[in-house]
């Protein structure tokens, strides 16, 4: 018998028994056991404590989740509805992107140009927004977003407030970040959440500063399609980015990170002398 967990469904908002949901979907390369590192331990990865590099998880405490990454986010109705309405189409896209990466074998920061035939853009967009509501503990207090996801046909989506960008990634690091506000000297405050797991990463921006040009490909216009619309979708210019840390907005290569650490150590030694 599985354990019974009751709580507030992140989508419909009702208090009900919740069912386990994979984020990203299980058949989108999320079926292998994952080690869930508690926050105190993950700090060691972020601070480089005891000379640890950000991708070196060896010896960290954490329990193994045999099922893959996910959690108890949705009630069984919302889980099965979003699964059949949106997630199956998202899985199809992810599997196609896996083939694209295998065929093109792009390098870090390369931009790729390809077209995927017969996609249902609105379904894919709603799958991604559902995952962002899952990991952010609800629909950001936004009733219209809740309605957009609960009514599969709805096109009422606030594109002024929310925007979603996609990029390709080769893994193996997974980065699932709930909303964080990053203060950037060039564009100001950036509020973003990210779900990144081979072969694709998605970043949600809330009230994205006009001056910010994200690295990924903007797919927010997918929200304008009708539920049953089937289109050939161009992914022109989608970049391949590297994920080596748990920091939001950090797409540095391992080389760049090591050089950055060496530089800061050098500066520290200079200060001390
Ligand atoms: Zn629900």
Tab-separated table of N, CA, C and O and ligand atoms in Angstrom, residues 9 11-13 16 74-75 78, ligand 1:
chain	number	residue	atom	x	y	z
A	9	UNK	N	-4.316	20.697	-3.263
A	9	UNK	CA	-3.874	20.481	-4.639
A	9	UNK	C	-3.373	21.811	-5.211
A	9	UNK	O	-4.030	22.844	-5.090
A	11	UNK	N	-3.219	22.813	-8.085
A	11	UNK	CA	-3.941	23.321	-9.254
A	11	UNK	C	-5.374	23.733	-8.898
A	11	UNK	O	-5.714	24.904	-8.985
A	12	UNK	N	-6.204	22.786	-8.446
A	12	UNK	CA	-7.605	23.143	-8.175
A	12	UNK	C	-7.754	23.796	-6.807
A	12	UNK	O	-8.779	24.421	-6.526
A	13	UNK	N	-6.754	23.646	-5.945
A	13	UNK	CA	-6.790	24.331	-4.654
A	13	UNK	C	-7.606	23.614	-3.590
A	13	UNK	O	-7.692	24.085	-2.452
A	16	UNK	N	-7.465	17.491	-0.645
A	16	UNK	CA	-7.835	16.143	-1.116
A	16	UNK	C	-6.636	15.237	-0.950
A	16	UNK	O	-5.518	15.723	-0.746
A	74	UNK	N	-0.483	17.321	-6.828
A	74	UNK	CA	-1.848	17.430	-7.355
A	74	UNK	C	-2.753	16.321	-6.836
A	74	UNK	O	-2.287	15.228	-6.509
A	75	UNK	N	-4.062	16.598	-6.813
A	75	UNK	CA	-5.043	15.567	-6.499
A	75	UNK	C	-5.116	14.612	-7.700
A	75	UNK	O	-4.611	14.929	-8.779
A	78	UNK	N	-6.729	16.191	-10.941
A	78	UNK	CA	-5.862	17.134	-11.662
A	78	UNK	C	-4.666	16.411	-12.276
A	78	UNK	O	-4.242	16.734	-13.384
B	1	LIG	ZN1	-6.783	19.189	-7.963
